[in-house]
Amino acid sequence: QVQLVESGGGLVQAGGSLRLSCAASGSIIRINAMGWYRQAPGKQRELVAVITSSGTTTYLDSVKGRFTISRDNAKNTVYLQMNSLKPEDTAVYHCNAEAITAHHMDVTIDYWGQGTQVTVSS
């Protein structure tokens, strides 16, 4: 199994910053990609940002220029630097990893963290 541990969420005022971290552990052979999703109450879950092992990044349009995703492949850790936060960024943020493990080496499986709350006040 793969365990994802998230940290860095909290309450900030609009215009503030937060840095989310997610560390993966377990019988990992390879992580193809890691990313962040978010879901606000009553709204659809959406992909915020994703980064592949080669460094290719993708961002939700509404966070481009404000959020930056990065990774440390040696530590199986992904980060999300969030600047210029807006109230509409308020959501539970979940870390996701697409990984190959020692028990399922022929396929990739998505793993999810427990989520961390980000609240931005106006």
Coordinates of N, CA and C in Angstrom, one line a residue:
Q1 N 0.8 -1.2 0.0 CA 0.0 0.0 0.0 C 0.9 1.2 0.0
V2 N 0.2 2.3 -0.4 CA 0.9 3.6 -0.4 C 0.1 4.5 0.6
Q3 N 0.8 5.2 1.5 CA 0.2 6.1 2.4 C 0.7 7.5 2.0
L4 N -0.3 8.5 2.0 CA 0.0 9.9 1.7 C -0.3 10.7 2.9
V5 N 0.7 11.5 3.4 CA 0.5 12.3 4.5 C 0.6 13.7 4.1
E6 N -0.5 14.5 4.3 CA -0.5 15.9 4.0 C -0.4 16.8 5.2
S7 N 0.1 18.0 4.9 CA 0.3 19.0 5.9 C 0.3 20.4 5.3
G8 N 0.1 21.4 6.1 CA 0.2 22.8 5.6 C -1.1 23.5 5.5
G9 N -2.2 22.9 5.6 CA -3.5 23.6 5.5 C -3.7 24.5 6.7
G10 N -4.7 25.4 6.6 CA -5.0 26.3 7.7 C -5.9 27.4 7.3
L11 N -6.0 28.4 8.1 CA -6.9 29.6 7.9 C -6.0 30.8 7.6
V12 N -6.3 31.4 6.5 CA -5.6 32.6 6.1 C -6.5 33.7 5.6
Q13 N -6.1 34.9 5.6 CA -6.8 36.0 5.0 C -6.6 36.1 3.5
A14 N -7.5 36.6 2.8 CA -7.3 36.8 1.3 C -6.0 37.5 1.1
G15 N -5.3 37.1 0.1 CA -4.0 37.6 -0.3 C -2.9 36.9 0.4
G16 N -3.1 36.1 1.4 CA -2.1 35.4 2.1 C -1.6 34.2 1.3
S17 N -0.7 33.4 2.0 CA 0.0 32.3 1.3 C -0.1 31.1 2.2
L18 N -0.1 29.9 1.6 CA 0.1 28.6 2.3 C 0.9 27.7 1.5
R19 N 1.6 26.8 2.1 CA 2.4 25.8 1.4 C 2.0 24.4 1.9
L20 N 1.4 23.6 1.0 CA 0.9 22.3 1.3 C 2.1 21.3 0.9
S21 N 2.2 20.3 1.7 CA 3.1 19.2 1.5 C 2.4 17.9 1.5
C22 N 2.9 16.9 0.8 CA 2.4 15.6 0.8 C 3.5 14.6 0.5
A23 N 3.7 13.7 1.5 CA 4.8 12.7 1.5 C 4.2 11.3 1.3
A24 N 4.7 10.6 0.3 CA 4.2 9.3 0.0 C 5.2 8.2 0.6
S25 N 4.7 7.2 1.2 CA 5.5 6.1 1.7 C 4.8 4.8 1.4
G26 N 5.6 3.7 1.5 CA 5.1 2.4 1.3 C 6.0 1.6 0.3
S27 N 5.5 0.5 -0.2 CA 6.3 -0.3 -1.1 C 6.2 0.3 -2.6
I28 N 6.8 1.4 -2.7 CA 6.7 2.1 -4.0 C 7.8 1.8 -4.9
I29 N 7.5 1.4 -6.1 CA 8.4 1.1 -7.2 C 8.7 2.4 -8.0
R30 N 7.6 3.1 -8.3 CA 7.7 4.3 -9.1 C 6.4 5.1 -8.9
I31 N 6.5 6.4 -8.8 CA 5.4 7.3 -8.8 C 5.4 8.1 -10.1
N32 N 4.4 7.9 -11.0 CA 4.4 8.5 -12.3 C 4.0 10.0 -12.2
A33 N 3.1 10.3 -11.2 CA 2.6 11.6 -11.1 C 2.1 11.8 -9.7
M34 N 2.2 13.1 -9.2 CA 1.5 13.5 -8.0 C 0.8 14.8 -8.2
G35 N -0.3 15.0 -7.5 CA -1.0 16.2 -7.7 C -1.9 16.5 -6.5
W36 N -2.7 17.6 -6.7 CA -3.6 18.1 -5.7 C -5.0 18.3 -6.3
Y37 N -6.0 17.8 -5.6 CA -7.4 18.0 -6.0 C -8.0 18.8 -4.8
R38 N -9.1 19.5 -5.1 CA -9.8 20.2 -4.1 C -11.3 20.1 -4.3
Q39 N -12.0 20.1 -3.2 CA -13.5 20.1 -3.2 C -14.1 20.9 -2.1
A40 N -14.9 21.9 -2.6 CA -15.7 22.7 -1.6 C -17.1 22.1 -1.5
P41 N -17.7 22.4 -0.3 CA -19.1 21.9 -0.1 C -20.0 22.2 -1.2
G42 N -20.7 21.2 -1.7 CA -21.7 21.4 -2.8 C -21.1 21.6 -4.2
K43 N -19.8 21.5 -4.3 CA -19.2 21.7 -5.6 C -18.4 20.4 -6.1
Q44 N -18.2 20.4 -7.3 CA -17.5 19.3 -8.0 C -16.0 19.3 -7.6
R45 N -15.4 18.1 -7.3 CA -14.0 18.0 -7.1 C -13.3 18.4 -8.4
E46 N -12.2 19.1 -8.2 CA -11.4 19.6 -9.4 C -9.9 19.4 -9.2
L47 N -9.3 19.1 -10.3 CA -7.8 19.0 -10.3 C -7.2 20.4 -10.2
V48 N -6.4 20.6 -9.2 CA -5.7 21.9 -9.0 C -4.4 22.0 -9.7
A49 N -3.6 20.9 -9.5 CA -2.3 20.9 -10.2 C -1.8 19.5 -10.1
V50 N -1.0 19.1 -11.1 CA -0.3 17.8 -11.2 C 1.1 18.0 -11.7
I51 N 2.0 17.1 -11.3 CA 3.3 17.1 -11.8 C 3.8 15.7 -12.0
T52 N 4.4 15.4 -13.1 CA 4.9 14.1 -13.4 C 6.3 13.9 -12.9
S53 N 6.8 12.7 -12.9 CA 8.1 12.4 -12.5 C 9.2 13.1 -13.3
S54 N 8.9 13.4 -14.5 CA 9.8 14.2 -15.4 C 9.7 15.7 -15.3
G55 N 8.7 16.1 -14.5 CA 8.6 17.6 -14.2 C 7.6 18.3 -15.0
T56 N 6.8 17.6 -15.8 CA 5.7 18.3 -16.5 C 4.6 18.7 -15.6
T57 N 4.1 19.9 -15.7 CA 3.1 20.4 -14.8 C 1.8 20.8 -15.5
T58 N 0.7 20.7 -14.8 CA -0.6 21.1 -15.3 C -1.3 21.8 -14.2
Y59 N -2.0 23.0 -14.5 CA -2.7 23.7 -13.5 C -4.2 24.0 -13.9
L60 N -5.0 24.1 -12.9 CA -6.3 24.6 -13.1 C -6.2 26.1 -13.5
D61 N -7.0 26.5 -14.5 CA -6.9 27.8 -15.0 C -7.0 28.9 -14.0
S62 N -7.9 28.7 -13.0 CA -8.1 29.8 -12.0 C -6.9 29.9 -11.0
V63 N -6.0 29.0 -11.0 CA -4.8 29.1 -10.1 C -3.5 29.4 -10.8
K64 N -3.5 29.5 -12.1 CA -2.3 29.8 -12.8 C -1.8 31.1 -12.4
G65 N -0.5 31.2 -12.2 CA 0.2 32.4 -11.8 C 0.1 32.7 -10.3
R66 N -0.7 31.9 -9.6 CA -0.7 32.0 -8.1 C -0.2 30.8 -7.4
F67 N -0.4 29.6 -7.9 CA 0.0 28.4 -7.3 C 1.2 27.8 -8.1
T68 N 2.1 27.1 -7.4 CA 3.2 26.4 -8.0 C 3.3 25.1 -7.4
I69 N 3.3 24.0 -8.2 CA 3.5 22.7 -7.8 C 5.0 22.3 -8.0
S70 N 5.5 21.6 -7.1 CA 6.9 21.1 -7.2 C 7.0 19.7 -6.6
R71 N 8.2 19.1 -6.8 CA 8.3 17.7 -6.2 C 9.8 17.5 -5.8
D72 N 9.9 16.5 -4.9 CA 11.2 16.0 -4.6 C 11.1 14.5 -4.8
N73 N 11.6 14.0 -5.9 CA 11.4 12.6 -6.3 C 12.1 11.7 -5.3
A74 N 13.3 12.1 -4.8 CA 14.0 11.3 -3.9 C 13.2 11.0 -2.6
K75 N 12.4 12.0 -2.2 CA 11.6 11.9 -1.0 C 10.2 11.5 -1.2
N76 N 9.8 11.3 -2.5 CA 8.4 11.0 -2.9 C 7.5 12.0 -2.3
T77 N 7.8 13.3 -2.4 CA 7.1 14.4 -1.8 C 6.7 15.4 -2.9
V78 N 5.5 15.9 -2.8 CA 5.0 17.0 -3.6 C 4.6 18.2 -2.8
Y79 N 4.8 19.4 -3.3 CA 4.4 20.6 -2.6 C 3.5 21.4 -3.5
L80 N 2.7 22.2 -2.8 CA 1.9 23.2 -3.5 C 2.0 24.5 -2.8
Q81 N 2.7 25.4 -3.4 CA 2.9 26.8 -2.9 C 1.7 27.6 -3.4
M82 N 0.9 28.1 -2.5 CA -0.3 28.9 -2.9 C -0.1 30.3 -2.4
N83 N -0.1 31.2 -3.4 CA 0.0 32.6 -3.1 C -1.2 33.4 -3.5
S84 N -1.4 34.6 -3.1 CA -2.5 35.4 -3.4 C -3.8 34.7 -3.3
L85 N -4.0 34.0 -2.2 CA -5.2 33.2 -2.0 C -6.5 34.0 -2.0
K86 N -7.5 33.4 -2.5 CA -8.8 34.0 -2.6 C -9.8 33.2 -1.8
P87 N -10.9 33.8 -1.4 CA -12.0 33.0 -0.7 C -12.4 31.8 -1.5
E88 N -12.5 31.9 -2.8 CA -12.9 30.8 -3.7 C -11.9 29.7 -3.7
D89 N -10.8 29.9 -3.1 CA -9.8 28.8 -3.0 C -10.1 27.9 -1.8
T90 N -11.1 28.3 -0.9 CA -11.5 27.5 0.2 C -12.0 26.2 -0.2
A91 N -11.4 25.1 0.4 CA -11.8 23.8 0.1 C -11.0 22.8 0.9
V92 N -11.4 21.5 0.8 CA -10.5 20.4 1.3 C -9.6 20.0 0.2
Y93 N -8.3 20.1 0.4 CA -7.3 19.7 -0.6 C -6.8 18.3 -0.3
H94 N -6.9 17.5 -1.4 CA -6.4 16.1 -1.3 C -5.2 15.9 -2.2
C95 N -4.2 15.2 -1.6 CA -3.1 14.8 -2.4 C -3.4 13.5 -3.1
N96 N -2.9 13.4 -4.3 CA -3.1 12.2 -5.1 C -1.7 11.7 -5.7
A97 N -1.6 10.4 -5.8 CA -0.4 9.8 -6.4 C -0.7 8.7 -7.3
E98 N -0.2 8.7 -8.5 CA -0.3 7.6 -9.4 C 0.9 6.8 -9.3
A99 N 0.8 5.5 -8.8 CA 2.0 4.8 -8.4 C 2.0 3.3 -8.8
I100 N 3.2 2.8 -9.0 CA 3.4 1.4 -9.2 C 4.0 0.9 -7.9
T101 N 3.4 -0.2 -7.3 CA 3.9 -0.7 -6.0 C 4.5 -2.1 -6.3
A102 N 5.2 -2.6 -5.2 CA 5.8 -4.0 -5.3 C 4.7 -5.1 -5.4
H103 N 3.5 -4.8 -5.0 CA 2.4 -5.8 -5.0 C 1.6 -5.8 -6.3
H104 N 1.7 -4.7 -7.1 CA 1.0 -4.5 -8.3 C 1.9 -3.9 -9.4
M105 N 2.9 -4.6 -9.7 CA 3.9 -4.0 -10.6 C 3.5 -3.8 -12.0
D106 N 2.4 -4.4 -12.4 CA 2.0 -4.4 -13.8 C 1.0 -3.3 -14.1
V107 N 0.6 -2.6 -13.1 CA -0.4 -1.5 -13.3 C -0.1 -0.3 -12.4
T108 N -0.7 0.8 -12.7 CA -0.6 2.0 -11.9 C -1.9 2.2 -11.1
I109 N -1.8 2.6 -9.9 CA -3.0 2.8 -9.1 C -3.0 4.2 -8.4
D110 N -4.2 4.8 -8.4 CA -4.3 6.1 -7.7 C -4.4 5.9 -6.2
Y111 N -3.7 6.7 -5.5 CA -3.8 6.7 -4.0 C -4.1 8.1 -3.5
W112 N -4.8 8.2 -2.4 CA -5.3 9.5 -1.9 C -5.0 9.7 -0.5
G113 N -4.6 11.0 -0.2 CA -4.5 11.4 1.2 C -5.8 11.6 1.9
Q114 N -5.7 11.9 3.2 CA -6.9 12.2 4.0 C -7.5 13.5 3.7
G115 N -6.7 14.4 3.2 CA -7.2 15.8 3.0 C -6.8 16.8 4.0
T116 N -6.6 18.0 3.6 CA -6.3 19.1 4.5 C -7.1 20.3 4.2
Q117 N -7.7 20.9 5.2 CA -8.6 22.0 5.0 C -7.8 23.3 4.8
V118 N -8.2 24.0 3.7 CA -7.7 25.4 3.4 C -8.9 26.3 3.5
T119 N -8.8 27.3 4.3 CA -9.9 28.3 4.5 C -9.3 29.7 4.3
V120 N -9.9 30.4 3.4 CA -9.5 31.8 3.1 C -10.6 32.7 3.4
S121 N -10.4 33.6 4.3 CA -11.4 34.6 4.7 C -11.3 35.8 3.9
S122 N -12.4 36.5 3.7 CA -12.5 37.7 2.9 C -12.2 39.0 3.7

